[in-house]
Coordinates of C-alpha atoms and ligand atoms in Angstrom, one line a residue:
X285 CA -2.3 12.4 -7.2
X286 CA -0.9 14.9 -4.9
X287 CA 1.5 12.8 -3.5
X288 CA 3.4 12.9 -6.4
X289 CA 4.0 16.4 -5.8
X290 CA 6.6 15.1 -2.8
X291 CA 9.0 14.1 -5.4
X292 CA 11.9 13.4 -2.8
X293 CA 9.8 10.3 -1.8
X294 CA 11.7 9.8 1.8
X295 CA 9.4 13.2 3.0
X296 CA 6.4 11.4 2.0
X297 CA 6.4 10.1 5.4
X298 CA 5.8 13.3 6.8
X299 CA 2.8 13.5 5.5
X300 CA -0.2 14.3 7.9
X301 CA -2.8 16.3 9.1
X302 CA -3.7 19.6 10.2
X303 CA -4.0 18.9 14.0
X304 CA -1.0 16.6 13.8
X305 CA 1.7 19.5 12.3
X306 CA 0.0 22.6 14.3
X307 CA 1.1 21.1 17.3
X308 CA 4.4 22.0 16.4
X309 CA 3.2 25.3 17.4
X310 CA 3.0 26.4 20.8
X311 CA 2.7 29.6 23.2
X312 CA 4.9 31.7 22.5
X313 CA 6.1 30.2 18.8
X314 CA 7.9 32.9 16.4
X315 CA 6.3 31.6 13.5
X316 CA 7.4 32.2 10.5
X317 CA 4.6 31.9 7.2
X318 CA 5.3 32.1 3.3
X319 CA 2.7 34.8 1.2
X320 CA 2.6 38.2 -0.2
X321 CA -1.0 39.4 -0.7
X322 CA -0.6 35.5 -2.1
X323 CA 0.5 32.2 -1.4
X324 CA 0.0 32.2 1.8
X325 CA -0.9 28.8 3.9
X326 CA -4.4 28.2 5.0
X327 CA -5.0 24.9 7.1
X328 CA -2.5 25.8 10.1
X329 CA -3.9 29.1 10.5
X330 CA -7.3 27.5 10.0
X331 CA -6.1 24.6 12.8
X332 CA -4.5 27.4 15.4
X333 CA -8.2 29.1 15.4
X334 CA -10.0 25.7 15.8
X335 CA -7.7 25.0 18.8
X336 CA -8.3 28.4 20.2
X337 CA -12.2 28.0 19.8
X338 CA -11.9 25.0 21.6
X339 CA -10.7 26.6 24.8
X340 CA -6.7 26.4 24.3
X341 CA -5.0 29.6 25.2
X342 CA -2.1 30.8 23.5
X343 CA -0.3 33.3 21.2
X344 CA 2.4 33.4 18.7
X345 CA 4.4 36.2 16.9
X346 CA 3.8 36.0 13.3
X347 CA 6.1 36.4 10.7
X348 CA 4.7 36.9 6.8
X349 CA 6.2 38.3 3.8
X350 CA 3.8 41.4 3.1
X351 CA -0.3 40.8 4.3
X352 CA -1.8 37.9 3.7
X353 CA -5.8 37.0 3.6
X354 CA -8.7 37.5 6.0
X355 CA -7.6 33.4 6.3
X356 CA -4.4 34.1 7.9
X357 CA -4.3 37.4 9.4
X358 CA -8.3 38.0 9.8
X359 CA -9.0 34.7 10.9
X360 CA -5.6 35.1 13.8
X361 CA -6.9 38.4 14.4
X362 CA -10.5 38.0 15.3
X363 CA -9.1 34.7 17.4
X364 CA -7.0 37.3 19.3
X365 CA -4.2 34.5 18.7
X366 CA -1.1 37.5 17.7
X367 CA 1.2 38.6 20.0
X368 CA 3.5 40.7 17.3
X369 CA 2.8 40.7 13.8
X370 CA 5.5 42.0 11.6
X371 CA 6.0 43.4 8.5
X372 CA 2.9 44.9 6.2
X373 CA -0.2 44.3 6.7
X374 CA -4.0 44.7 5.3
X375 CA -6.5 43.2 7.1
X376 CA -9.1 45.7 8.9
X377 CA -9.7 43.5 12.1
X378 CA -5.7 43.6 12.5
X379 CA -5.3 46.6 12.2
X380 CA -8.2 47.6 14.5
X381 CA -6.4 45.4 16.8
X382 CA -3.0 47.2 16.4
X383 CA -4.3 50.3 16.6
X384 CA -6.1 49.5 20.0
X385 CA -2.7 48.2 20.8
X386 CA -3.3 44.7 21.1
X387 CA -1.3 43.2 18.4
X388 CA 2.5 44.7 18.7
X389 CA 3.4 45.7 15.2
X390 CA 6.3 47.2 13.5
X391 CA 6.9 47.8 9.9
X392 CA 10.0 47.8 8.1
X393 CA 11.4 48.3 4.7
X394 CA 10.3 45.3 2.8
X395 CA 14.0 44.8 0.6
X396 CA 15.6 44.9 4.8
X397 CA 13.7 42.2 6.3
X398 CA 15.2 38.6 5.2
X399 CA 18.9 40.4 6.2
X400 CA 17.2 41.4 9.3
X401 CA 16.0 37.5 10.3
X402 CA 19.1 36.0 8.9
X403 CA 21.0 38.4 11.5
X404 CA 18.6 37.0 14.1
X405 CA 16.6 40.5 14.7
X406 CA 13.6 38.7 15.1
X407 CA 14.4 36.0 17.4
X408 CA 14.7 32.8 17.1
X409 CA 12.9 30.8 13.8
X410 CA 11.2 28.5 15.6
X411 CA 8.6 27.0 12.4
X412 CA 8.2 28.0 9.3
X413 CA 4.9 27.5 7.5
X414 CA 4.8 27.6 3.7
X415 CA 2.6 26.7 0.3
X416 CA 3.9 24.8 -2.1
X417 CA 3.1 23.7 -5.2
X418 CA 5.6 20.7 -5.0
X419 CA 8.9 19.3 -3.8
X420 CA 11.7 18.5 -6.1
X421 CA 13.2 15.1 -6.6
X422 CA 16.2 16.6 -4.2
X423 CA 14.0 18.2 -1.3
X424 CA 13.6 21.6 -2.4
X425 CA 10.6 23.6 -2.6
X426 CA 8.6 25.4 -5.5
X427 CA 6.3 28.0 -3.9
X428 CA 3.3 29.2 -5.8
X429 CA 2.2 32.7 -6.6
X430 CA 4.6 34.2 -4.2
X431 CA 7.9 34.6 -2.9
X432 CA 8.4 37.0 -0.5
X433 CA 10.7 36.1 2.2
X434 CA 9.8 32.5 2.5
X435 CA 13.5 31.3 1.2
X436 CA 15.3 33.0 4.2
X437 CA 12.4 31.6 6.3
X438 CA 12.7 28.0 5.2
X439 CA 16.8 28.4 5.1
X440 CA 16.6 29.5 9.3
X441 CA 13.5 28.1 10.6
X442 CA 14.5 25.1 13.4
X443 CA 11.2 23.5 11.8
X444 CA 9.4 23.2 8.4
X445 CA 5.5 22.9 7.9
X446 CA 5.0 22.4 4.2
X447 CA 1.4 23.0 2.7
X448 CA 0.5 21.5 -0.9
X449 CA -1.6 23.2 -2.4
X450 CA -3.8 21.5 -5.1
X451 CA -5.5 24.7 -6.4
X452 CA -2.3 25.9 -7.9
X453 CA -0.5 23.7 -11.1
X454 CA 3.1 23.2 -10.8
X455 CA 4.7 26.5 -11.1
X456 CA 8.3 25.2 -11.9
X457 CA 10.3 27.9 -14.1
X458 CA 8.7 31.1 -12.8
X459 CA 10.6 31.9 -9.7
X460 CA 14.6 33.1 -9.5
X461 CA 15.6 32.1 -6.2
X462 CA 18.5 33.8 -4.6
X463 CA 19.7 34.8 -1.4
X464 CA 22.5 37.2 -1.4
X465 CA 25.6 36.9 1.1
X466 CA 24.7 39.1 4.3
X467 CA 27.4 42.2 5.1
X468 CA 30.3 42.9 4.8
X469 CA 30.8 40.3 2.4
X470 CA 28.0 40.9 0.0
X471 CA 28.9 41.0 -3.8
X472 CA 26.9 42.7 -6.4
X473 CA 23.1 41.3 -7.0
X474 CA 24.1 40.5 -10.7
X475 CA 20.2 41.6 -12.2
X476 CA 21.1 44.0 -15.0
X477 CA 17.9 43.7 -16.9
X478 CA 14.2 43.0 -15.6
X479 CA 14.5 39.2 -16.9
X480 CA 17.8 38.3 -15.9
X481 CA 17.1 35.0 -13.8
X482 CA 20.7 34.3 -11.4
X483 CA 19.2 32.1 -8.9
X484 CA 17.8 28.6 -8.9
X485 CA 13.9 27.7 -9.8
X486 CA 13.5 26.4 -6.3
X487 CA 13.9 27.5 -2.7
X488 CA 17.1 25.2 -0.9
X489 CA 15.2 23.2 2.2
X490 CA 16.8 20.6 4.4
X491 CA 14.4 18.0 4.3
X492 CA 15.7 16.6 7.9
X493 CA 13.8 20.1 9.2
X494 CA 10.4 19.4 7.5
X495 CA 8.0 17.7 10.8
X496 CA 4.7 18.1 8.4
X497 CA 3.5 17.9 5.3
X498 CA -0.3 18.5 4.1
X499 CA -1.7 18.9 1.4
X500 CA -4.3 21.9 0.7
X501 CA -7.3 22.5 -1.9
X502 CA -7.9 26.3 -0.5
X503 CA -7.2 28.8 -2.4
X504 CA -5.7 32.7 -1.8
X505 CA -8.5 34.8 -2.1
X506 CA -7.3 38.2 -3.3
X507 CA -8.5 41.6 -3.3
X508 CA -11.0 42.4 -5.9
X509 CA -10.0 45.2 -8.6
X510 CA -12.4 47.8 -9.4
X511 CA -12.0 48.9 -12.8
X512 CA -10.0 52.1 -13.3
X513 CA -12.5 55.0 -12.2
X514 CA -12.2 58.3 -13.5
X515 CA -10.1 59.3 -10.8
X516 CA -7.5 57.1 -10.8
X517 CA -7.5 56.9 -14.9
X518 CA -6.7 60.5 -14.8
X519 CA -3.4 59.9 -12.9
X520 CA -2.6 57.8 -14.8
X521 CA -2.8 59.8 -18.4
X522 CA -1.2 62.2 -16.3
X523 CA 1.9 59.5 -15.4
X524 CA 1.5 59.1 -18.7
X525 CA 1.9 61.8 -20.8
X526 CA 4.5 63.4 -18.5
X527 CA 6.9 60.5 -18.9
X528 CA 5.7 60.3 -22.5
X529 CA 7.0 64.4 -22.8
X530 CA 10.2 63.8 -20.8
X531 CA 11.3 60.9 -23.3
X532 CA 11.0 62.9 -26.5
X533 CA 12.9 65.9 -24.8
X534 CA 15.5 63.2 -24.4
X535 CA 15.5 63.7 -20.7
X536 CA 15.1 59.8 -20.1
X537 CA 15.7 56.5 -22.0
X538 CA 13.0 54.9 -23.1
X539 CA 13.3 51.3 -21.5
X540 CA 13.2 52.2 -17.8
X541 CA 11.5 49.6 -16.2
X542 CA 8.4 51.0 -14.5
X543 CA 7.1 50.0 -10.8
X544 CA 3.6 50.5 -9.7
X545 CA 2.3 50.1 -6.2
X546 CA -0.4 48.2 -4.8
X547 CA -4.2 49.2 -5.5
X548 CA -6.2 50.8 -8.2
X549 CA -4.4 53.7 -9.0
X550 CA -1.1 51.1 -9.9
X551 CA -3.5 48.9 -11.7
X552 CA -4.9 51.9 -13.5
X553 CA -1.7 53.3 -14.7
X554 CA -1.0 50.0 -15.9
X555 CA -3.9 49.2 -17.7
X556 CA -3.0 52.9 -19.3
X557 CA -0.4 51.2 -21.1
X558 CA -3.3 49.4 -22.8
X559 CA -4.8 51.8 -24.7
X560 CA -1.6 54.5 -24.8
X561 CA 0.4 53.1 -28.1
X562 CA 3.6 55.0 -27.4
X563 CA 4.2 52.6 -24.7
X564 CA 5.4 49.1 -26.3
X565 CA 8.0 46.6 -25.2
X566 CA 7.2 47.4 -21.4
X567 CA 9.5 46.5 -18.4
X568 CA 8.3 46.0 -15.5
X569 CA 10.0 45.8 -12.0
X570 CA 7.7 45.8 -9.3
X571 CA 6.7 43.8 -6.3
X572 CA 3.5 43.2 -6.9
X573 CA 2.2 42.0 -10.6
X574 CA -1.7 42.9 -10.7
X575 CA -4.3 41.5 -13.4
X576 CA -2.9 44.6 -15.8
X577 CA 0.1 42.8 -16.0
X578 CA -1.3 39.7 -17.7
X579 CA -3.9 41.9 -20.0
X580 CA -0.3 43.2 -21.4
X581 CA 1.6 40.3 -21.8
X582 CA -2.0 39.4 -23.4
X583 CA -1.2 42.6 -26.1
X584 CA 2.6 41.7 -26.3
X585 CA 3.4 45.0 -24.8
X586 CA 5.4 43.6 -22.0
X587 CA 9.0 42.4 -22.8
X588 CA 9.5 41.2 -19.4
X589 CA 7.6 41.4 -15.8
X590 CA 9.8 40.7 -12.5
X591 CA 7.9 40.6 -9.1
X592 CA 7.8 39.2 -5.8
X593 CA 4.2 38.1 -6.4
X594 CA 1.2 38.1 -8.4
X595 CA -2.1 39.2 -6.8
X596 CA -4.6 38.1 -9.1
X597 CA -8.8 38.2 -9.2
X598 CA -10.2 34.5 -9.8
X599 CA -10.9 35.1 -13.5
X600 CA -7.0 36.4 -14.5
X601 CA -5.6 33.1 -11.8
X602 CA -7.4 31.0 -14.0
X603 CA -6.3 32.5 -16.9
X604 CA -2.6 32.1 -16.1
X605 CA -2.7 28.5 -14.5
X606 CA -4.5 27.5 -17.6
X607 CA -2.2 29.1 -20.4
X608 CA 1.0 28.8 -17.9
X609 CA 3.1 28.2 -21.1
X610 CA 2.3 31.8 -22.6
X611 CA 3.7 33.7 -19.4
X612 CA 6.5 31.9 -17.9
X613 CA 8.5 33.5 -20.5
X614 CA 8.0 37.0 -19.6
X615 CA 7.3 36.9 -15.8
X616 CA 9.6 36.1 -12.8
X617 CA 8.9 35.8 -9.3
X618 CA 11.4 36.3 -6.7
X619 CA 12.3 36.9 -2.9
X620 CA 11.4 40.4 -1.9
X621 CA 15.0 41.5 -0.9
X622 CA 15.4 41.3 -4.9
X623 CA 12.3 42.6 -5.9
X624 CA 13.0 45.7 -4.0
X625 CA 16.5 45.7 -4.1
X626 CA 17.9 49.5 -3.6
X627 CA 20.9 48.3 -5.2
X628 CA 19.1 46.9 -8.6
X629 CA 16.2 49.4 -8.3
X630 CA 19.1 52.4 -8.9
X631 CA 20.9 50.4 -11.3
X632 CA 17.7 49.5 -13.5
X633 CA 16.4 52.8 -13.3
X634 CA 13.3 51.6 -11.9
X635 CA 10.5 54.6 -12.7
X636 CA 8.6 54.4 -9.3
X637 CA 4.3 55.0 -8.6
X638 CA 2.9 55.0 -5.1
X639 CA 0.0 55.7 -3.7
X640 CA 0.7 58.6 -0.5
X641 CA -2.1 58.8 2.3
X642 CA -2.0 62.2 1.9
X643 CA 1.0 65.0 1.0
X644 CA 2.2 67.9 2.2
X645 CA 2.6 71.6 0.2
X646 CA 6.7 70.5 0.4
X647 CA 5.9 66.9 -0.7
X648 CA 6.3 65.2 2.2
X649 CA 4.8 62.0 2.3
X650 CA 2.2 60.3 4.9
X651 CA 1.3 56.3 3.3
X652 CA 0.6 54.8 6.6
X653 CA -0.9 56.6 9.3
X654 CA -4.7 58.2 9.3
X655 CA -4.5 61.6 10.7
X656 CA -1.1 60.8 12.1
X657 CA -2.1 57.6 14.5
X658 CA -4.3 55.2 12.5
X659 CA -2.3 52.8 10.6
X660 CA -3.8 52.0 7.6
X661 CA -1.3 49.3 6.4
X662 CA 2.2 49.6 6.4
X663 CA 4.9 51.0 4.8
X664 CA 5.5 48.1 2.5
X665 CA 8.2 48.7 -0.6
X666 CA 7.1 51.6 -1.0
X667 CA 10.2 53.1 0.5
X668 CA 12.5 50.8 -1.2
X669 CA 11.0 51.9 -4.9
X670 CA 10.3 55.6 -4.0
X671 CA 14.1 56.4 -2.5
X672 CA 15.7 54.7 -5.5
X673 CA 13.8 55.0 -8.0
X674 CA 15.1 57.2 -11.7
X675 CA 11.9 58.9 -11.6
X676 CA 9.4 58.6 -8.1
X677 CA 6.4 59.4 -8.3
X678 CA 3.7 60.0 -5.4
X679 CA 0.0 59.6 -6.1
X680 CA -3.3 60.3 -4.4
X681 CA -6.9 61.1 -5.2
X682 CA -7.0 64.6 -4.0
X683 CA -9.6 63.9 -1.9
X684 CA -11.1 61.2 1.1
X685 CA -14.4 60.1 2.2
X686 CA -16.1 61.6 -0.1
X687 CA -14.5 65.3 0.1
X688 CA -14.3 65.8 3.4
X689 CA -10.4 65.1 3.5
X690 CA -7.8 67.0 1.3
X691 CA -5.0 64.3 0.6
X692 CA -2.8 67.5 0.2
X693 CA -2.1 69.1 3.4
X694 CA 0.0 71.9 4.9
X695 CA 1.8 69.5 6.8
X696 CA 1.8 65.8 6.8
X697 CA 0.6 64.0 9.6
X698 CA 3.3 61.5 9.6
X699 CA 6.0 60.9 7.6
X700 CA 7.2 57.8 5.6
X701 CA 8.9 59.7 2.8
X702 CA 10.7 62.7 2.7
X703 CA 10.5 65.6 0.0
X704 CA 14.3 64.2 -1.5
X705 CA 12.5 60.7 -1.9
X706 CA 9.5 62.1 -4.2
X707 CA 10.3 63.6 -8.0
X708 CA 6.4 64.1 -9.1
X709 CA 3.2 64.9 -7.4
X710 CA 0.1 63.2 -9.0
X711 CA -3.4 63.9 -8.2
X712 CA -6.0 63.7 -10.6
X713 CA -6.3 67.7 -11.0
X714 CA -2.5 67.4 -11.9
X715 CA 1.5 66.4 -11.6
X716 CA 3.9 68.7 -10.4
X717 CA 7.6 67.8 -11.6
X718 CA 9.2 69.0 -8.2
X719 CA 12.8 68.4 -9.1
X720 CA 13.5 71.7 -11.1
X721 CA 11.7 73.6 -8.0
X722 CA 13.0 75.5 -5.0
X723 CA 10.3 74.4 -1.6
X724 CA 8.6 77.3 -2.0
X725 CA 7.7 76.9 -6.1
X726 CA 6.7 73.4 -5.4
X727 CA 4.0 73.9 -2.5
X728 CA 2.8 77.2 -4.9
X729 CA 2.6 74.8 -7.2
X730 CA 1.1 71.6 -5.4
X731 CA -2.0 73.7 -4.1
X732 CA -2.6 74.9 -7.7
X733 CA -2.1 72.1 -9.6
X734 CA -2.7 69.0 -7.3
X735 CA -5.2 70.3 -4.3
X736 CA -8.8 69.6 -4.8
X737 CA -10.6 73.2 -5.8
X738 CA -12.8 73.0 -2.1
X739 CA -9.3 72.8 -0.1
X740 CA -7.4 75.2 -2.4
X741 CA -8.2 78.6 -1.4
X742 CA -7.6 77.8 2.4
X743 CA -3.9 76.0 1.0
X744 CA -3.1 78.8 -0.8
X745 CA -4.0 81.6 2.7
X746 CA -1.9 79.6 4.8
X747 CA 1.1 79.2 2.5
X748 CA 0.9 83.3 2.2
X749 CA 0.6 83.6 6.1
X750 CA 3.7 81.2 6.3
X751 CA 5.6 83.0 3.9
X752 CA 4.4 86.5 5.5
X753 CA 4.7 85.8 8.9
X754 CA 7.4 83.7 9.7
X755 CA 9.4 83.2 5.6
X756 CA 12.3 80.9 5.6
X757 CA 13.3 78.4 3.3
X758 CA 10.0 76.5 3.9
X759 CA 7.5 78.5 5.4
X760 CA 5.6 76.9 8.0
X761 CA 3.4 78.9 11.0
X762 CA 4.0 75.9 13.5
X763 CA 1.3 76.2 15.8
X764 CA -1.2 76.0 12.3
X765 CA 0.5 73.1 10.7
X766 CA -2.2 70.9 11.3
X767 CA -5.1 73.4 11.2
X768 CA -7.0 70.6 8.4
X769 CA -6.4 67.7 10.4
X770 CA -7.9 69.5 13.5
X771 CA -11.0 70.9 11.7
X772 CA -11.8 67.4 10.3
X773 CA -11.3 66.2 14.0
X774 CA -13.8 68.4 15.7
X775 CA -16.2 68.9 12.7
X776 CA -15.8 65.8 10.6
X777 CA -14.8 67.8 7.4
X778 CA -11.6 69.5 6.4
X779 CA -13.2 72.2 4.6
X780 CA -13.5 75.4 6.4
X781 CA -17.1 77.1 7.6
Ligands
LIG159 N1 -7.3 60.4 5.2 C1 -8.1 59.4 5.7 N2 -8.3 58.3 5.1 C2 -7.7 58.1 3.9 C3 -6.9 59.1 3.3 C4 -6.7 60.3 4.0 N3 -6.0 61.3 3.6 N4 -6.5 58.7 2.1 C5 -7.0 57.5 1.9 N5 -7.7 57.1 3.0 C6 -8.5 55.9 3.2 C7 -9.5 55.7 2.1 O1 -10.7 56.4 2.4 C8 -9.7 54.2 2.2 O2 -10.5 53.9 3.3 P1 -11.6 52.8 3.3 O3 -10.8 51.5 3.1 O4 -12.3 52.9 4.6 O5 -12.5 53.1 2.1 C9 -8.3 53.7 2.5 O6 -7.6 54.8 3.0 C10 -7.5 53.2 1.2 O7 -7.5 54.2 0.3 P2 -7.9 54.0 -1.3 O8 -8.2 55.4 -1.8 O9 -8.9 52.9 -1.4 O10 -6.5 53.7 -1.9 P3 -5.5 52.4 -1.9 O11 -6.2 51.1 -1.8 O12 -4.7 52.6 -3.1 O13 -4.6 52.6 -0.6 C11 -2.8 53.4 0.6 C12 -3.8 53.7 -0.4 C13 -1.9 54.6 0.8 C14 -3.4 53.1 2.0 C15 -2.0 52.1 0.1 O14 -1.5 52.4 -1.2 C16 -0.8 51.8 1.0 O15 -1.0 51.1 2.0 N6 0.4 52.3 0.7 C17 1.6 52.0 1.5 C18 2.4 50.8 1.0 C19 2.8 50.9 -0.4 O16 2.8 51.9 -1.0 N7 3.1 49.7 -1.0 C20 3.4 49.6 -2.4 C21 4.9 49.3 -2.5 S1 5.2 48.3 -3.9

């Protein structure tokens, strides 16, 4: 019975139906919505589009903890029902929207935002919408498969929309909930290994706010993992061995905690782990935890996983809710100010992968913006992890659409991360350690080792001109900067005629 899932019995007469709660939600409504790339809520979203088929005009800012699914953000989008939509995002009809400027977006660091709302940057809270899997005997919420921001959300929000969801068991014991005191009074995050739990197994809710529950049998849909191709597996022997080499040189412990980005180069490199057997007792400190993670804790490689969600295919969901017991031990879910902690990420020694858009000859770093004005999704952690991070590492295919696009550039198109963020340059023709290197040594040895063999040769002629014609302590000819992004532009293809 799902009702029993509202242990504090008094809320159980909140209980009611879509229509009735979304009308909680008005014009102009800052609302507020659990879910990172999971664990999102499904039936108001669903309820706000059926009232906008039906004629009703209206828009609301929305609030999430990272992207959500095509239920939430595609299903707003395409209902042309956002106003702003902040932070990270996924979904390809809202981002054609914001990029024809008709959903207001800004990204921020993910580890920034709950500070940000609890300061009242964002406005006023007026509802918060969250999954759950159940409430406690005292009123306090378990969330399902993710965290994200939803405890700041549900500690500010003037109302509370609960959503029970049915599809997911009772998911008490995974989560460490903690808010930290805001500035200038904050003490110390007390995380000094990746398991350390200091919080409480629930997210704190004053039931007096909660006008709605309902109770949900949807589930998240999440993106579907291609196995590792030969691309991405190559960056990832590449992680690999170099981290491998610098351990036995004695250059790093052993037992950093690693951090992988979202998409298939992160799940390749940790499905490298698999077959690599120099890698055993694993930690991992992410903000994501992909299928790989499970195959490990699967090979007892994996002495403890910490995350601010798990993004699972159908197959490995049902594989954890089933066999729960085997992997509440080892993994542990928390808010994403945590998860991506600067302060913890340093002290851990967090070694950092993510994926880049593309990367310039210096190794500065484009991960959001398509020849420097198409968002693709956001900035998401990946400043958080790369900045303070032991060991950083930036990855990319060296090549797009098929070849037509060197991921290495002369100059970035626009910049998320700046040369002192990023240690290693990954591509799958090879890693270029960058922190012995003076500029000039790393962009000789970017094109060399890390540029796709079509795109080298016109790399390498314009580094020479750079240094030849105007030198400096990273040559650059201005005016030509941009001489790929503008051929691809007119002809559709990087490469030179
Ligand atoms: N120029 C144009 N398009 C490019 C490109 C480039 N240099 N590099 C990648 N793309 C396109 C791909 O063609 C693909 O397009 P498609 O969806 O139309 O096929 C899309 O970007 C995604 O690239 P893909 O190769 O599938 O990699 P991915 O899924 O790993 O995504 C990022 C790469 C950079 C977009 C993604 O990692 C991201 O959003 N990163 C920023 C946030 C982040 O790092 N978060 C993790 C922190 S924990």
């Amino acid at each position: 019975m799902l009702t029993d899932r509202v242990r504090y019995t008094p809320l159980r007469d909140k209980i009611t139906d879509p229509a009735t709660a979304a009308r909680h939600i008005q014009d102009g409504t800052n609302l507020f919505i659990s879910g990172f790339t999971a664990g999102y809520p499904k039936l108001i979203p669903q309820e706000l589009v059926r009232r906008a088929e039906s004629g009703e005009q209206f828009k609301i800012n929305l609030f999430a903890g990272a992207s959500t699914g095509d239920m939430v953000d595609g299903a707003l989008a395409r209902a042309e029902l956002i106003a702003w939509r902040r932070p990270y995002m996924s979904d390809k009809f809202m981002r054609g929207q914001i990029n024809q400027g008709k959903i207001l977006f800004k990204d921020d660091h993910l580890s920034q935002l709950s500070a940000k709302v609890r300061a009242g940057e964002w406005g006023r809270c007026d509802v918060a919408v969250v999954e759950a899997a159940a409430i406690t005997e005292q009123g306090h919420l378990i969330p399902t498969m993710s965290v994200g921001n939803t405890p700041t959300y549900v500690q500010e929000a003037d109302k509370i929309i609960i959503e029970i969801s049915a599809s997911s068991p009772n998911l008490e014991g995974i989560h460490d909930i903690y808010i930290p005191e805001d500035p200038p009074y904050r003490m110390p995050i007390p995380i000094y290994r990746t398991a350390d739990r200091i919080g409480k197994p629930f997210i704190k809710m004053d039931p007096n706010r909660v006008v709605a529950i309902l109770f949900s049998t949807e589930k998240d849909h999440c993106p579907i993992f291609t196995p590792p191709d030969a691309t991405s597996s190559r960056i990832a022997e590449h992680i690999l061995d170099f981290v491998q080499h610098q351990i036995k040189k004695g250059r790093m412990p052993s037992a950093l905690p690693w951090q992988a980005g979202v998409g298939d180069v992160a799940n390749a490199v940790l499905s490298g782990f698999i077959k690599d057997d120099n890698f055993q007792a694993i930690d991992i400190y992410s903000e994501v935890l992909q299928d790989s993670v499970l195959d490990l804790i699967d090979l007892g490689k994996v002495r403890a996983a910490s995350g601010s969600a798990m993004t699972l295919s159908e197959k490995a969901r049902e594989r954890f809710y089933n066999e729960i017991f085997r992997y509440r031990d080892k993994i542990v879910l928390r808010p994403v100010e945590i998860s991506n902690s600067p302060e913890v990420i340093r002290r851990l020694g967090v070694i950092a992968i993510n994926t880049a858009i593309e990367v310039d000859i210096y190794g500065q770093v484009n991960s959001t913006h398509v020849m420097g004005t198409q968002l693709m999704n956001g900035i998401g952690g990946s400043g958080d992890f790369l900045r303070n991070g032991a060991l950083s590492f930036i990855v990319t295919p060296s090549t797009a659409k098929g070849g037509l696009i060197s991921a290495i550039v002369p100059m970035v198109s626009h910049v998320d991360h700046s040369e002192h963020s990023v240690d290693v340059v990954v591509t799958e023709h090879g890693l270029v350690d960058t922190r012995p290197l003076t500029p000039r040594q790393v962009a000789e040895q970017v094109i060399k080792k890390c540029a796709h063999p079509d795109f080298r040769d016109q790399l390498w002629d314009y580094y020479q001109r750079a240094v030849r014609e105007r030198g400096g302590h990273e040559p650059h000819i201005i005016e030509k900067a941009f001489f790929m992004h503008q051929c691809f532009l007119e002809n559709g293809d990087m490469r030179l005629k």
